PDB file of C-alpha atoms in Angstrom:
ATOM      1  CA  MET A   1      -1.375   3.693  17.410  1.00  0.00           C
ATOM      2  CA  LYS A   2      -2.629   0.415  15.660  1.00  0.00           C
ATOM      3  CA  ILE A   3      -4.308   1.346  12.234  1.00  0.00           C
ATOM      4  CA  HIS A   4      -7.157  -0.642  10.415  1.00  0.00           C
ATOM      5  CA  GLU A   5      -6.174  -2.786   7.507  1.00  0.00           C
ATOM      6  CA  SER A   6      -8.876  -0.528   5.585  1.00  0.00           C
ATOM      7  CA  ALA A   7      -7.163   2.650   6.031  1.00  0.00           C
ATOM      8  CA  GLU A   8      -3.629   1.142   5.664  1.00  0.00           C
ATOM      9  CA  ASN A   9      -5.547   0.466   2.179  1.00  0.00           C
ATOM     10  CA  TYR A  10      -6.399   3.766   1.470  1.00  0.00           C
ATOM     11  CA  LEU A  11      -3.531   5.431   2.104  1.00  0.00           C
ATOM     12  CA  GLU A  12      -1.335   2.931  -0.281  1.00  0.00           C
ATOM     13  CA  THR A  13      -3.748   3.358  -2.695  1.00  0.00           C
ATOM     14  CA  ILE A  14      -3.512   7.319  -2.233  1.00  0.00           C
ATOM     15  CA  TYR A  15       0.430   6.801  -2.475  1.00  0.00           C
ATOM     16  CA  ILE A  16       0.247   4.699  -5.296  1.00  0.00           C
ATOM     17  CA  LEU A  17      -2.168   6.920  -7.665  1.00  0.00           C
ATOM     18  CA  SER A  18       0.157  10.146  -6.365  1.00  0.00           C
ATOM     19  CA  LYS A  19       3.048   8.428  -8.253  1.00  0.00           C
ATOM     20  CA  LYS A  20       0.767   8.339 -11.396  1.00  0.00           C
ATOM     21  CA  LYS A  21      -1.323  11.441 -11.409  1.00  0.00           C
ATOM     22  CA  PRO A  22       0.008  14.751 -10.059  1.00  0.00           C
ATOM     23  CA  GLN A  23      -3.133  15.410  -8.061  1.00  0.00           C
ATOM     24  CA  VAL A  24      -5.419  12.629  -6.434  1.00  0.00           C
ATOM     25  CA  ARG A  25      -9.281  13.116  -5.736  1.00  0.00           C
ATOM     26  CA  SER A  26     -11.576  10.994  -3.798  1.00  0.00           C
ATOM     27  CA  ILE A  27     -13.249   9.897  -7.256  1.00  0.00           C
ATOM     28  CA  ASP A  28      -9.935   8.615  -8.379  1.00  0.00           C
ATOM     29  CA  ILE A  29      -9.922   6.358  -5.269  1.00  0.00           C
ATOM     30  CA  VAL A  30     -13.450   5.516  -6.205  1.00  0.00           C
ATOM     31  CA  ASN A  31     -12.216   4.262  -9.501  1.00  0.00           C
ATOM     32  CA  GLU A  32      -9.348   2.479  -8.457  1.00  0.00           C
ATOM     33  CA  LEU A  33     -10.826   0.430  -5.542  1.00  0.00           C
ATOM     34  CA  HIS A  34     -14.349   0.027  -6.807  1.00  0.00           C
ATOM     35  CA  PHE A  35     -16.145   1.230  -4.088  1.00  0.00           C
ATOM     36  CA  SER A  36     -18.775   3.736  -3.726  1.00  0.00           C
ATOM     37  CA  LYS A  37     -18.517   7.441  -3.184  1.00  0.00           C
ATOM     38  CA  PRO A  38     -20.079   7.592   0.137  1.00  0.00           C
ATOM     39  CA  SER A  39     -17.589   4.653   1.612  1.00  0.00           C
ATOM     40  CA  ILE A  40     -14.766   6.624   0.074  1.00  0.00           C
ATOM     41  CA  SER A  41     -15.983   9.805   1.412  1.00  0.00           C
ATOM     42  CA  VAL A  42     -16.280   8.640   5.024  1.00  0.00           C
ATOM     43  CA  ALA A  43     -13.000   6.733   4.428  1.00  0.00           C
ATOM     44  CA  MET A  44     -11.625  10.042   3.809  1.00  0.00           C
ATOM     45  CA  LYS A  45     -13.115  11.903   6.722  1.00  0.00           C
ATOM     46  CA  ASN A  46     -11.874   9.467   9.259  1.00  0.00           C
ATOM     47  CA  LEU A  47      -8.198   9.372   7.799  1.00  0.00           C
ATOM     48  CA  ARG A  48      -8.534  13.511   7.748  1.00  0.00           C
ATOM     49  CA  GLU A  49      -9.724  13.508  11.349  1.00  0.00           C
ATOM     50  CA  ASN A  50      -6.456  11.073  12.328  1.00  0.00           C
ATOM     51  CA  GLY A  51      -3.936  13.684  10.515  1.00  0.00           C
ATOM     52  CA  TYR A  52      -3.268  11.169   7.740  1.00  0.00           C
ATOM     53  CA  VAL A  53      -4.311  13.459   4.843  1.00  0.00           C
ATOM     54  CA  VAL A  54      -5.356  16.846   4.299  1.00  0.00           C
ATOM     55  CA  MET A  55      -8.114  17.694   1.597  1.00  0.00           C
ATOM     56  CA  ASP A  56      -7.487  21.235  -0.228  1.00  0.00           C
ATOM     57  CA  GLN A  57     -10.520  23.450  -1.061  1.00  0.00           C
ATOM     58  CA  ASP A  58     -10.358  21.630  -4.486  1.00  0.00           C
ATOM     59  CA  GLY A  59     -10.775  18.286  -3.132  1.00  0.00           C
ATOM     60  CA  PHE A  60      -7.116  17.205  -3.622  1.00  0.00           C
ATOM     61  CA  ILE A  61      -5.955  14.615  -1.181  1.00  0.00           C
ATOM     62  CA  THR A  62      -2.368  14.813   0.021  1.00  0.00           C
ATOM     63  CA  LEU A  63      -0.986  12.578   2.829  1.00  0.00           C
ATOM     64  CA  THR A  64       0.761  13.795   5.529  1.00  0.00           C
ATOM     65  CA  ASP A  65       3.766  12.902   6.861  1.00  0.00           C
ATOM     66  CA  ALA A  66       2.208   9.886   9.099  1.00  0.00           C
ATOM     67  CA  GLY A  67       0.056   8.951   6.547  1.00  0.00           C
ATOM     68  CA  LYS A  68       2.831   8.729   4.019  1.00  0.00           C
ATOM     69  CA  ALA A  69       4.927   6.768   6.417  1.00  0.00           C
ATOM     70  CA  ILE A  70       2.293   4.059   6.532  1.00  0.00           C
ATOM     71  CA  ALA A  71       1.757   4.643   2.911  1.00  0.00           C
ATOM     72  CA  LEU A  72       5.466   3.325   2.080  1.00  0.00           C
ATOM     73  CA  THR A  73       5.572   0.650   4.718  1.00  0.00           C
ATOM     74  CA  ILE A  74       2.441  -1.215   3.310  1.00  0.00           C
ATOM     75  CA  TYR A  75       3.465  -0.313  -0.425  1.00  0.00           C
ATOM     76  CA  GLU A  76       6.849  -2.155   0.408  1.00  0.00           C
ATOM     77  CA  ARG A  77       5.664  -5.036   1.785  1.00  0.00           C
ATOM     78  CA  HIS A  78       3.152  -5.567  -0.895  1.00  0.00           C
ATOM     79  CA  VAL A  79       6.141  -5.121  -3.603  1.00  0.00           C
ATOM     80  CA  LEU A  80       8.540  -7.318  -2.018  1.00  0.00           C
ATOM     81  CA  LEU A  81       5.753 -10.054  -0.591  1.00  0.00           C
ATOM     82  CA  SER A  82       4.233 -10.218  -4.325  1.00  0.00           C
ATOM     83  CA  GLU A  83       7.921 -10.323  -6.294  1.00  0.00           C
ATOM     84  CA  TRP A  84       8.882 -12.751  -3.676  1.00  0.00           C
ATOM     85  CA  LEU A  85       5.768 -15.220  -4.114  1.00  0.00           C
ATOM     86  CA  ILE A  86       6.231 -15.043  -8.005  1.00  0.00           C
ATOM     87  CA  GLN A  87      10.234 -15.978  -7.610  1.00  0.00           C
ATOM     88  CA  LEU A  88       8.729 -19.100  -5.255  1.00  0.00           C
ATOM     89  CA  GLY A  89       6.439 -20.099  -8.255  1.00  0.00           C
ATOM     90  CA  VAL A  90       3.275 -18.786  -7.350  1.00  0.00           C
ATOM     91  CA  ASP A  91       1.169 -17.314 -10.177  1.00  0.00           C
ATOM     92  CA  GLU A  92       1.203 -13.569 -10.522  1.00  0.00           C
ATOM     93  CA  LYS A  93      -2.690 -13.240  -9.741  1.00  0.00           C
ATOM     94  CA  THR A  94      -2.576 -15.247  -6.851  1.00  0.00           C
ATOM     95  CA  ALA A  95       0.716 -13.657  -5.567  1.00  0.00           C
ATOM     96  CA  LEU A  96      -0.565 -10.071  -5.716  1.00  0.00           C
ATOM     97  CA  GLU A  97      -3.554 -11.101  -3.852  1.00  0.00           C
ATOM     98  CA  ASP A  98      -2.080 -13.075  -0.989  1.00  0.00           C
ATOM     99  CA  ALA A  99       0.555 -10.182  -0.442  1.00  0.00           C
ATOM    100  CA  CYS A 100      -2.060  -7.867  -0.265  1.00  0.00           C
ATOM    101  CA  ARG A 101      -3.326  -9.875   2.728  1.00  0.00           C
ATOM    102  CA  ILE A 102       0.197 -10.665   4.135  1.00  0.00           C
ATOM    103  CA  GLU A 103       1.261  -7.066   4.095  1.00  0.00           C
ATOM    104  CA  HIS A 104      -1.203  -6.014   6.805  1.00  0.00           C
ATOM    105  CA  VAL A 105      -1.062  -8.984   9.242  1.00  0.00           C
ATOM    106  CA  ILE A 106       3.036  -9.552   9.286  1.00  0.00           C
ATOM    107  CA  SER A 107       4.971  -8.127  12.046  1.00  0.00           C
ATOM    108  CA  ALA A 108       7.826  -6.000  11.071  1.00  0.00           C
ATOM    109  CA  LYS A 109      10.199  -8.610  12.506  1.00  0.00           C
ATOM    110  CA  SER A 110       8.896 -11.132   9.986  1.00  0.00           C
ATOM    111  CA  PHE A 111       8.694  -8.810   7.149  1.00  0.00           C
ATOM    112  CA  GLU A 112      12.503  -7.499   7.480  1.00  0.00           C
ATOM    113  CA  ALA A 113      13.696 -11.542   7.914  1.00  0.00           C
ATOM    114  CA  ILE A 114      11.712 -11.958   4.323  1.00  0.00           C
ATOM    115  CA  LYS A 115      13.378  -8.719   3.155  1.00  0.00           C
ATOM    116  CA  ARG A 116      16.669  -9.672   4.231  1.00  0.00           C
ATOM    117  CA  HIS A 117      16.169 -13.543   2.793  1.00  0.00           C
ATOM    118  CA  ALA A 118      14.969 -12.091  -0.594  1.00  0.00           C
ATOM    119  CA  VAL A 119      17.263  -9.583  -1.133  1.00  0.00           C
ATOM    120  CA  GLU A 120      19.989 -12.185  -0.192  1.00  0.00           C
ATOM    121  CA  GLY A 121      18.825 -14.562  -2.524  1.00  0.00           C
ATOM    122  CA  ARG A 122      18.625 -11.736  -5.268  1.00  0.00           C
ATOM    123  CA  ARG A 123      22.139 -11.125  -4.738  1.00  0.00           C
ATOM    124  CA  LEU A 124      22.870 -14.742  -5.310  1.00  0.00           C
ATOM    125  CA  ARG A 125      21.372 -14.753  -8.296  1.00  0.00           C
ATOM    126  CA  ASP A 126      22.598 -11.620 -10.004  1.00  0.00           C
ATOM    127  CA  SER A 127      26.024 -12.798  -8.884  1.00  0.00           C
ATOM    128  CA  LYS A 128      25.784 -15.996 -11.440  1.00  0.00           C
TER     129      LYS A 128
END
């Protein structure tokens, strides 16, 4: 199933927030992404209906296995691509912005090739 870029961003944000705090609520996402409360509410409803998140009676949001799998994929892409761009000499701000765009459109095949190249490059640098 193809998931929209915005949904991938929400899932990644929930994952990142869950690494920083024990429980994630919609207001945390509002504060992180600087979107309106109604926008986040609609997005969370859509993510719940598609089985990517669950929300308990206290409003705490948890990724389902399907949601976490997507979030981890996008997060891995973001981290590797931003680090790789910085190593190539791109300034950090631009690298982070570009990685955020690239992470959603790059194919799994191309990402794996970049990942292999980046890991091999790291190995070569570390062995010197």
